[in-house]
CSV table of N, CA and C in Angstrom, one decimal:
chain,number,residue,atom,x,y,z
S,1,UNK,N,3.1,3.9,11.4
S,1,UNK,CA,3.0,3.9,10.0
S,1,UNK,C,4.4,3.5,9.4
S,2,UNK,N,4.4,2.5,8.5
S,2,UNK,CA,5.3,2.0,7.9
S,2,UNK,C,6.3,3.2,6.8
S,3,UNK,N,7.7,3.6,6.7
S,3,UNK,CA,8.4,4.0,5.8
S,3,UNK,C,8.3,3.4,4.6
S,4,UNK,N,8.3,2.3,4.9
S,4,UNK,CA,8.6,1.5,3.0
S,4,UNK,C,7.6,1.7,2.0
S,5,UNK,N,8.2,1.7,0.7
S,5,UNK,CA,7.3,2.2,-0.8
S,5,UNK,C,7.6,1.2,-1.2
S,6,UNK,N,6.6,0.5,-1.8
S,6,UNK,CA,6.4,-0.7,-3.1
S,6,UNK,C,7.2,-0.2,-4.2
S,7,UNK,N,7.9,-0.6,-4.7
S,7,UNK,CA,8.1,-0.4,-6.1
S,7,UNK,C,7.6,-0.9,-7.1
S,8,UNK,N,8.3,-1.0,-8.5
S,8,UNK,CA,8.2,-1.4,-9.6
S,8,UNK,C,8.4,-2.9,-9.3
S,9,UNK,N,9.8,-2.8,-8.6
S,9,UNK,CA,10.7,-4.4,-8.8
S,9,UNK,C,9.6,-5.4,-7.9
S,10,UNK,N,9.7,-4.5,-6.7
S,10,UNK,CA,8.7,-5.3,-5.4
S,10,UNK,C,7.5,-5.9,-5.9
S,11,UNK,N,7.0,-4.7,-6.9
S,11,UNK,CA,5.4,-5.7,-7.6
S,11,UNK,C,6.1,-7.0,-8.5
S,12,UNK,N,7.1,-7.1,-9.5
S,12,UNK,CA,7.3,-7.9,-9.8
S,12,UNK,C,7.8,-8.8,-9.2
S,13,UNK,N,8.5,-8.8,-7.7
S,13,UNK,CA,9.0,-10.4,-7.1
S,13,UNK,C,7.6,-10.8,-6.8
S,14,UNK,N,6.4,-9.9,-7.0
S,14,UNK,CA,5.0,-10.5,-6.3
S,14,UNK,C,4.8,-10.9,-7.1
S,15,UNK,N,4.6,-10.6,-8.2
S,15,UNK,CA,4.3,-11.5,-9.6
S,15,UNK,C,5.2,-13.0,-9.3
S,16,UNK,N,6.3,-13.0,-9.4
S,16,UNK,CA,7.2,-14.0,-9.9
S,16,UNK,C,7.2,-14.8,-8.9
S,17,UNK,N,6.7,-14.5,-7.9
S,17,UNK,CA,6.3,-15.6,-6.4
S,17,UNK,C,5.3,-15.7,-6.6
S,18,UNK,N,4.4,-15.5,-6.9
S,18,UNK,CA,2.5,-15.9,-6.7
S,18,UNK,C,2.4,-16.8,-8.2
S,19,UNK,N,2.7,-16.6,-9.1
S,19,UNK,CA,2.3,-17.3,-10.9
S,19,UNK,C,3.1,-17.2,-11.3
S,20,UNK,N,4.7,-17.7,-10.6
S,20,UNK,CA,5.4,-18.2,-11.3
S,20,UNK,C,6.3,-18.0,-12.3
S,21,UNK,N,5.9,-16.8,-12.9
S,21,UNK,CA,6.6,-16.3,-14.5
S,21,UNK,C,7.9,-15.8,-13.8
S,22,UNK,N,8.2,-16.0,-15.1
S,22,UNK,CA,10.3,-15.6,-14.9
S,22,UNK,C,10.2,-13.9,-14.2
S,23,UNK,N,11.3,-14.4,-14.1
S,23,UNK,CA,11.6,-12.5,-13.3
S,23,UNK,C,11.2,-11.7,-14.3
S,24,UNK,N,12.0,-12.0,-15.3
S,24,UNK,CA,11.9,-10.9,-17.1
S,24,UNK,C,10.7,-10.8,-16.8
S,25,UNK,N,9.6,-12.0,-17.0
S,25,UNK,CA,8.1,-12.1,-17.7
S,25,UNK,C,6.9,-11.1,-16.6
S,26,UNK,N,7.9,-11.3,-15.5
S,26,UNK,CA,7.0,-10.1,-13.6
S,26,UNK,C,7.4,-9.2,-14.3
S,27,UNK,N,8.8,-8.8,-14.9
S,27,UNK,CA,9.1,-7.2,-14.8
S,27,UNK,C,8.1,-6.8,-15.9
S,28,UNK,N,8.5,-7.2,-17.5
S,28,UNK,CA,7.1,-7.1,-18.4
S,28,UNK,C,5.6,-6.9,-18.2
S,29,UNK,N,5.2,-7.7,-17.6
S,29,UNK,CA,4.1,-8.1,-17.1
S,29,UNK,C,3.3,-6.3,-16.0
S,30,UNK,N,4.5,-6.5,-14.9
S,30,UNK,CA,4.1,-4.9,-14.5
S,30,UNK,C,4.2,-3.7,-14.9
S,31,UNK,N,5.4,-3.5,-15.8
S,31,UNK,CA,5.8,-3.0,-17.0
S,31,UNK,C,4.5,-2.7,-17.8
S,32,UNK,N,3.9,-3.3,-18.1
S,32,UNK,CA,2.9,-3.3,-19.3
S,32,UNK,C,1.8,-2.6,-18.8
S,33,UNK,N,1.4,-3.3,-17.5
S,33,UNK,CA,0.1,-2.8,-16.8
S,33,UNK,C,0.2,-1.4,-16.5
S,34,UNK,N,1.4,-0.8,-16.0
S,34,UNK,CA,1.6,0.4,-15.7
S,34,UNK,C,1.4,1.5,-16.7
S,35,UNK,N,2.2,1.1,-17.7
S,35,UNK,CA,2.2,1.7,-19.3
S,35,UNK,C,0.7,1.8,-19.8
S,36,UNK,N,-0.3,0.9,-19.6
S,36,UNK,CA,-1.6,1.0,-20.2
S,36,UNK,C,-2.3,1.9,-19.2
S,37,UNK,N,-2.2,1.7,-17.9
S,37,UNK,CA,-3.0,2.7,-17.2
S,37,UNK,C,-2.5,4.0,-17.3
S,38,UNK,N,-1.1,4.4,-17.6
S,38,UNK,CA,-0.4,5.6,-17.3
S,38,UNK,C,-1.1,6.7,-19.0
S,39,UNK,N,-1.0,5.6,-19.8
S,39,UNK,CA,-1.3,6.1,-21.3
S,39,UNK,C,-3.2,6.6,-21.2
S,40,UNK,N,-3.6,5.7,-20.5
S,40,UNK,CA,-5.1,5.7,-20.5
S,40,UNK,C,-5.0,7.0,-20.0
S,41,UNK,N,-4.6,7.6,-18.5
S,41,UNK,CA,-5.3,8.5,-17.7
S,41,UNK,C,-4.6,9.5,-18.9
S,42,UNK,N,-3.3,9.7,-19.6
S,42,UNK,CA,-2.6,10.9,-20.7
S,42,UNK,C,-3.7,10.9,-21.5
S,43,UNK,N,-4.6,10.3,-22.2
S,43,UNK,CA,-5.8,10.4,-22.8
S,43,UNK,C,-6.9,11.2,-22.2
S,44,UNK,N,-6.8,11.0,-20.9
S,44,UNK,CA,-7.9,11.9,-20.5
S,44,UNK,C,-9.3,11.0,-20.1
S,45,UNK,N,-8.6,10.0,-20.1
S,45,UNK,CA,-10.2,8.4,-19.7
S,45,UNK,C,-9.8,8.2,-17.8
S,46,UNK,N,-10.6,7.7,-17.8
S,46,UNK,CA,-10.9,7.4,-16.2
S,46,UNK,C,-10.1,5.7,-15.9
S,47,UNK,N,-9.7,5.2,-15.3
S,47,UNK,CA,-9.3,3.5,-15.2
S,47,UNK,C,-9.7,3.5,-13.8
S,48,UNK,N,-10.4,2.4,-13.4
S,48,UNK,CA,-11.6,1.5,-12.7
S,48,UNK,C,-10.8,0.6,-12.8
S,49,UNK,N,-9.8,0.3,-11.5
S,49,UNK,CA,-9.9,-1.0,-10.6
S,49,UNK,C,-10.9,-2.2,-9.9
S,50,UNK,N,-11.4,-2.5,-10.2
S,50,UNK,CA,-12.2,-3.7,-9.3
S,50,UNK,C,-11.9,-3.7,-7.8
S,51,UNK,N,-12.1,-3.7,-6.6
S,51,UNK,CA,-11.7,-3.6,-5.6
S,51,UNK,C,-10.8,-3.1,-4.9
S,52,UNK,N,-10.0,-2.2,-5.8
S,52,UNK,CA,-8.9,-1.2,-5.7
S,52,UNK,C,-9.0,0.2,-5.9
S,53,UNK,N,-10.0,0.8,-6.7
S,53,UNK,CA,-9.8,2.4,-7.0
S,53,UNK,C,-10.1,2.7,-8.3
S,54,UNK,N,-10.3,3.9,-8.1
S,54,UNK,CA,-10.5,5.0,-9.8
S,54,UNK,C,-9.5,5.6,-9.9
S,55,UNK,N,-8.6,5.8,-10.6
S,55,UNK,CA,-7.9,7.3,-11.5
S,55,UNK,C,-8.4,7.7,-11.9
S,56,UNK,N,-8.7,9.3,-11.6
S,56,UNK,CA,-9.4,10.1,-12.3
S,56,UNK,C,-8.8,11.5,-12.6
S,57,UNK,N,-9.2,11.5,-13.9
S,57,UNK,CA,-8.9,13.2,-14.3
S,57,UNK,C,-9.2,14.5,-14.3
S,58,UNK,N,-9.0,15.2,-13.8
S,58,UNK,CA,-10.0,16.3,-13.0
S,58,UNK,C,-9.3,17.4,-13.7
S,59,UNK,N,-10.3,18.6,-14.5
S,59,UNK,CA,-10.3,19.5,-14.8
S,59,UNK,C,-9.9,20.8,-13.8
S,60,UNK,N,-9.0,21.4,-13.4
S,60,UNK,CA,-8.9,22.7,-12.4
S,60,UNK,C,-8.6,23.7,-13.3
S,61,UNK,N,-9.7,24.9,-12.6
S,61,UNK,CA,-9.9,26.0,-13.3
S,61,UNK,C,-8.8,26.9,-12.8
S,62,UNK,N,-8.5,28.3,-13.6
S,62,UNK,CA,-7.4,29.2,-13.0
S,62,UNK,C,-8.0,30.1,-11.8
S,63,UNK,N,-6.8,30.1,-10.9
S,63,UNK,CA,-7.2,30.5,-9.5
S,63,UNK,C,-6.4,31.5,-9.3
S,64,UNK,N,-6.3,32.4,-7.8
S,64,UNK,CA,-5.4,33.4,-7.2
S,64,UNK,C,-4.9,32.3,-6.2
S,65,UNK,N,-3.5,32.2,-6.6
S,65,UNK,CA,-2.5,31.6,-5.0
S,65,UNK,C,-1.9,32.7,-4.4
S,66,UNK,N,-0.9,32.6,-4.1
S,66,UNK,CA,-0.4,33.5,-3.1
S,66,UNK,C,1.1,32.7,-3.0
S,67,UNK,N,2.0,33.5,-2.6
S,67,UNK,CA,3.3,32.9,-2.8
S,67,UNK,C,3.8,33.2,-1.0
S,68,UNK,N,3.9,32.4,-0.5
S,68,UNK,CA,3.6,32.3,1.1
S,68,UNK,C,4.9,33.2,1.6
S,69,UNK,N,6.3,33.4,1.2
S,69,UNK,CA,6.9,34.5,1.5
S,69,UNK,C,6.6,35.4,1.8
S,70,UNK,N,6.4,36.1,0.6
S,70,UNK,CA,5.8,37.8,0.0
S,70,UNK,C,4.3,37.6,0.5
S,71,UNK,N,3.1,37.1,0.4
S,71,UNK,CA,1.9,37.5,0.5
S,71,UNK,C,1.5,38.0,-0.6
S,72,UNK,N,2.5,37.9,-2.7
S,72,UNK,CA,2.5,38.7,-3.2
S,72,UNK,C,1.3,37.2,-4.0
S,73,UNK,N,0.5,38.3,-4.7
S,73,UNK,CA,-0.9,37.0,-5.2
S,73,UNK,C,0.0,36.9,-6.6
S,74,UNK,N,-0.5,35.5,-7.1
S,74,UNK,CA,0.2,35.1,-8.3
S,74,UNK,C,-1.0,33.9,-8.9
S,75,UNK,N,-1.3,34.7,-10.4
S,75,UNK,CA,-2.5,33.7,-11.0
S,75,UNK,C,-1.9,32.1,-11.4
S,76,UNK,N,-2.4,31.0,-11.1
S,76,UNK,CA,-1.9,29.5,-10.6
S,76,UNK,C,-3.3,29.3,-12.2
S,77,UNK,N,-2.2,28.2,-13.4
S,77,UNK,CA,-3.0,28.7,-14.7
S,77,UNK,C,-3.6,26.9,-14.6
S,78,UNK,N,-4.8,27.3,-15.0
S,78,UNK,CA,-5.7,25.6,-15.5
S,78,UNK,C,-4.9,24.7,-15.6
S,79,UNK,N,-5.7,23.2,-15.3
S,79,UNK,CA,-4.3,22.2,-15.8
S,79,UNK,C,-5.5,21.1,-15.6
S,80,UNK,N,-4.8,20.0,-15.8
S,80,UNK,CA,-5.4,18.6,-15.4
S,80,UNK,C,-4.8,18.2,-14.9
S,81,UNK,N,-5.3,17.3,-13.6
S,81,UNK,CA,-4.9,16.8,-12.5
S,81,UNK,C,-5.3,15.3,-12.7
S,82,UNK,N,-4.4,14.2,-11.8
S,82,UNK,CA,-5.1,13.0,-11.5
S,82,UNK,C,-5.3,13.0,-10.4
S,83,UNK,N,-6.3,12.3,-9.8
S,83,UNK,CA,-6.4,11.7,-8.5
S,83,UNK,C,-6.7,10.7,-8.2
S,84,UNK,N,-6.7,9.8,-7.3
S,84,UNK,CA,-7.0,8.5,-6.8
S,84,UNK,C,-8.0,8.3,-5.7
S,85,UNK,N,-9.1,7.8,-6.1
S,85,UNK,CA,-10.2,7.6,-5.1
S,85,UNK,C,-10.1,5.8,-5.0
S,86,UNK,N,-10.3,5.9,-4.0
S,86,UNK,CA,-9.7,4.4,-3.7
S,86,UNK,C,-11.3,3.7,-3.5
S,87,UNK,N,-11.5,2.4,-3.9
S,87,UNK,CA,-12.9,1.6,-3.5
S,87,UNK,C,-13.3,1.2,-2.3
S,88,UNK,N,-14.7,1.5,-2.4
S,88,UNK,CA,-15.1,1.0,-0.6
S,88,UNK,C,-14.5,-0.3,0.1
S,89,UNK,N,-14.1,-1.1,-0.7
S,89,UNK,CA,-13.1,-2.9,-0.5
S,89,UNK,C,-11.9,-2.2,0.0
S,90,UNK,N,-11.0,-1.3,-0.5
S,90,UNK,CA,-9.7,-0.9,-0.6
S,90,UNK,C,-10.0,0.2,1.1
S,91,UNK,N,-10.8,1.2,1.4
S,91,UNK,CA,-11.6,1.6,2.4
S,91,UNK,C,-11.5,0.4,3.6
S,92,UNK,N,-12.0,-0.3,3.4
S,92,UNK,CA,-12.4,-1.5,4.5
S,92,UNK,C,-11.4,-1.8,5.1
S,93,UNK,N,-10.7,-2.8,3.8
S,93,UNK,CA,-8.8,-3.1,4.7
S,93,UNK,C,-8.1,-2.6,5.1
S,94,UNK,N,-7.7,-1.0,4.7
S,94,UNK,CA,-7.1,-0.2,5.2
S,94,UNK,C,-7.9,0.2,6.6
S,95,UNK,N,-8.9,0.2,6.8
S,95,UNK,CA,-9.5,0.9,8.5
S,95,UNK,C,-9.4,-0.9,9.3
S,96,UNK,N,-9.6,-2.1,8.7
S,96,UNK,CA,-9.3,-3.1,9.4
S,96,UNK,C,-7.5,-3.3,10.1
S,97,UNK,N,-6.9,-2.8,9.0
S,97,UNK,CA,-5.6,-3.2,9.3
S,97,UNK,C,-5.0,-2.1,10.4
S,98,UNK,N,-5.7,-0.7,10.0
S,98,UNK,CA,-5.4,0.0,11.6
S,98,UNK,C,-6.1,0.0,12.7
S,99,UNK,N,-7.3,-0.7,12.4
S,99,UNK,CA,-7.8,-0.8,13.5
S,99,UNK,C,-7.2,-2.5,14.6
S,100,UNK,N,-6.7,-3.1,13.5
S,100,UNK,CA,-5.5,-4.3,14.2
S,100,UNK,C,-4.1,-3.7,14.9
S,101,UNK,N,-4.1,-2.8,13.9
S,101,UNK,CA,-2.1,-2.3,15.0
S,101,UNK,C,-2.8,-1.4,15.9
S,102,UNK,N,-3.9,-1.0,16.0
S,102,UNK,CA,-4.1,0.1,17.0
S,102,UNK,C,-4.5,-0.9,18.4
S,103,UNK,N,-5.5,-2.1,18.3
S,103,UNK,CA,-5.7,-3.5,19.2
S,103,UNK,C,-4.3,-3.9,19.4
S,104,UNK,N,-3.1,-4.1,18.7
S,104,UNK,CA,-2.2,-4.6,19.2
S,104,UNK,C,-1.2,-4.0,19.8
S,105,UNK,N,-1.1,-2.6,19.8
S,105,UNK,CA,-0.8,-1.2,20.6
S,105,UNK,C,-1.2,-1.4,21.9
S,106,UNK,N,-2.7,-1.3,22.1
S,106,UNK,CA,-3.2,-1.3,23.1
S,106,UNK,C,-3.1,-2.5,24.4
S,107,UNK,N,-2.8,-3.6,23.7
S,107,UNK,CA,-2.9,-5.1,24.5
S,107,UNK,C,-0.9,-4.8,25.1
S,108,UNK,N,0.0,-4.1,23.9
S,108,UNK,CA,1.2,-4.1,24.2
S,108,UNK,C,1.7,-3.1,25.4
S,109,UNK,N,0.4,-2.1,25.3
S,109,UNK,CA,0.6,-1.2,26.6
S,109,UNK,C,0.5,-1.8,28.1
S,110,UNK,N,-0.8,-2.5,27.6
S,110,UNK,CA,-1.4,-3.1,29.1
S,110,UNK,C,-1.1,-4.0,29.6
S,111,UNK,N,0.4,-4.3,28.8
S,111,UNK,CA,1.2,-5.2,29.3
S,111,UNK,C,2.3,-4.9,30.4
């Protein structure tokens, strides 16, 4: 499994190498998208990717945690949460792509 994280900048050289727009116009461009999805889920709406995923906002009720030290219980208060359910397309590639390093593992062993 790979260390490296995508960033901000990373999505924009993808921008600025695939369609061409100035660096400025990628960073904007990702810039914007982020800010509309990030504002959307603060509202409390759901955002639907096409072949990539839901954000979704999930109501959690108040619970007993426990503070793993002590054993001493401590009430953990309601909140809203996001999560990310990824699409059965986004599902696919990801089990294709390990099921490729795991075939290329295996051919590297039995070498």
């Amino acid at each position: 499994m790979s260390d490296r994280t995508v960033t901000r900048a990373d999505l924009a050289e993808a921008v600025f190498r695939k369609i061409g727009l100035s660096r400025t116009e990628s960073a904007y461009l990702v810039e914007s998208i982020l800010e509309e999805i990030c504002a959307t889920i603060a509202r409390g709406e759901s955002v639907k990717i096409s072949s990539f995923g839901s954000f979704l906002v999930r109501d959690k009720n108040e619970r007993v945690g426990r503070n793993p030290k002590t054993g001493e219980e401590v009430p953990i208060s309601p909140r809203r949460v996001t999560v990310f359910k990824p699409s059965n397309v986004m599902k696919e590639r990801i089990l294709a792509a390990h099921m490729a390093r795991t075939e290329e593992g295996v051919l590297k062993a039995a070498e």
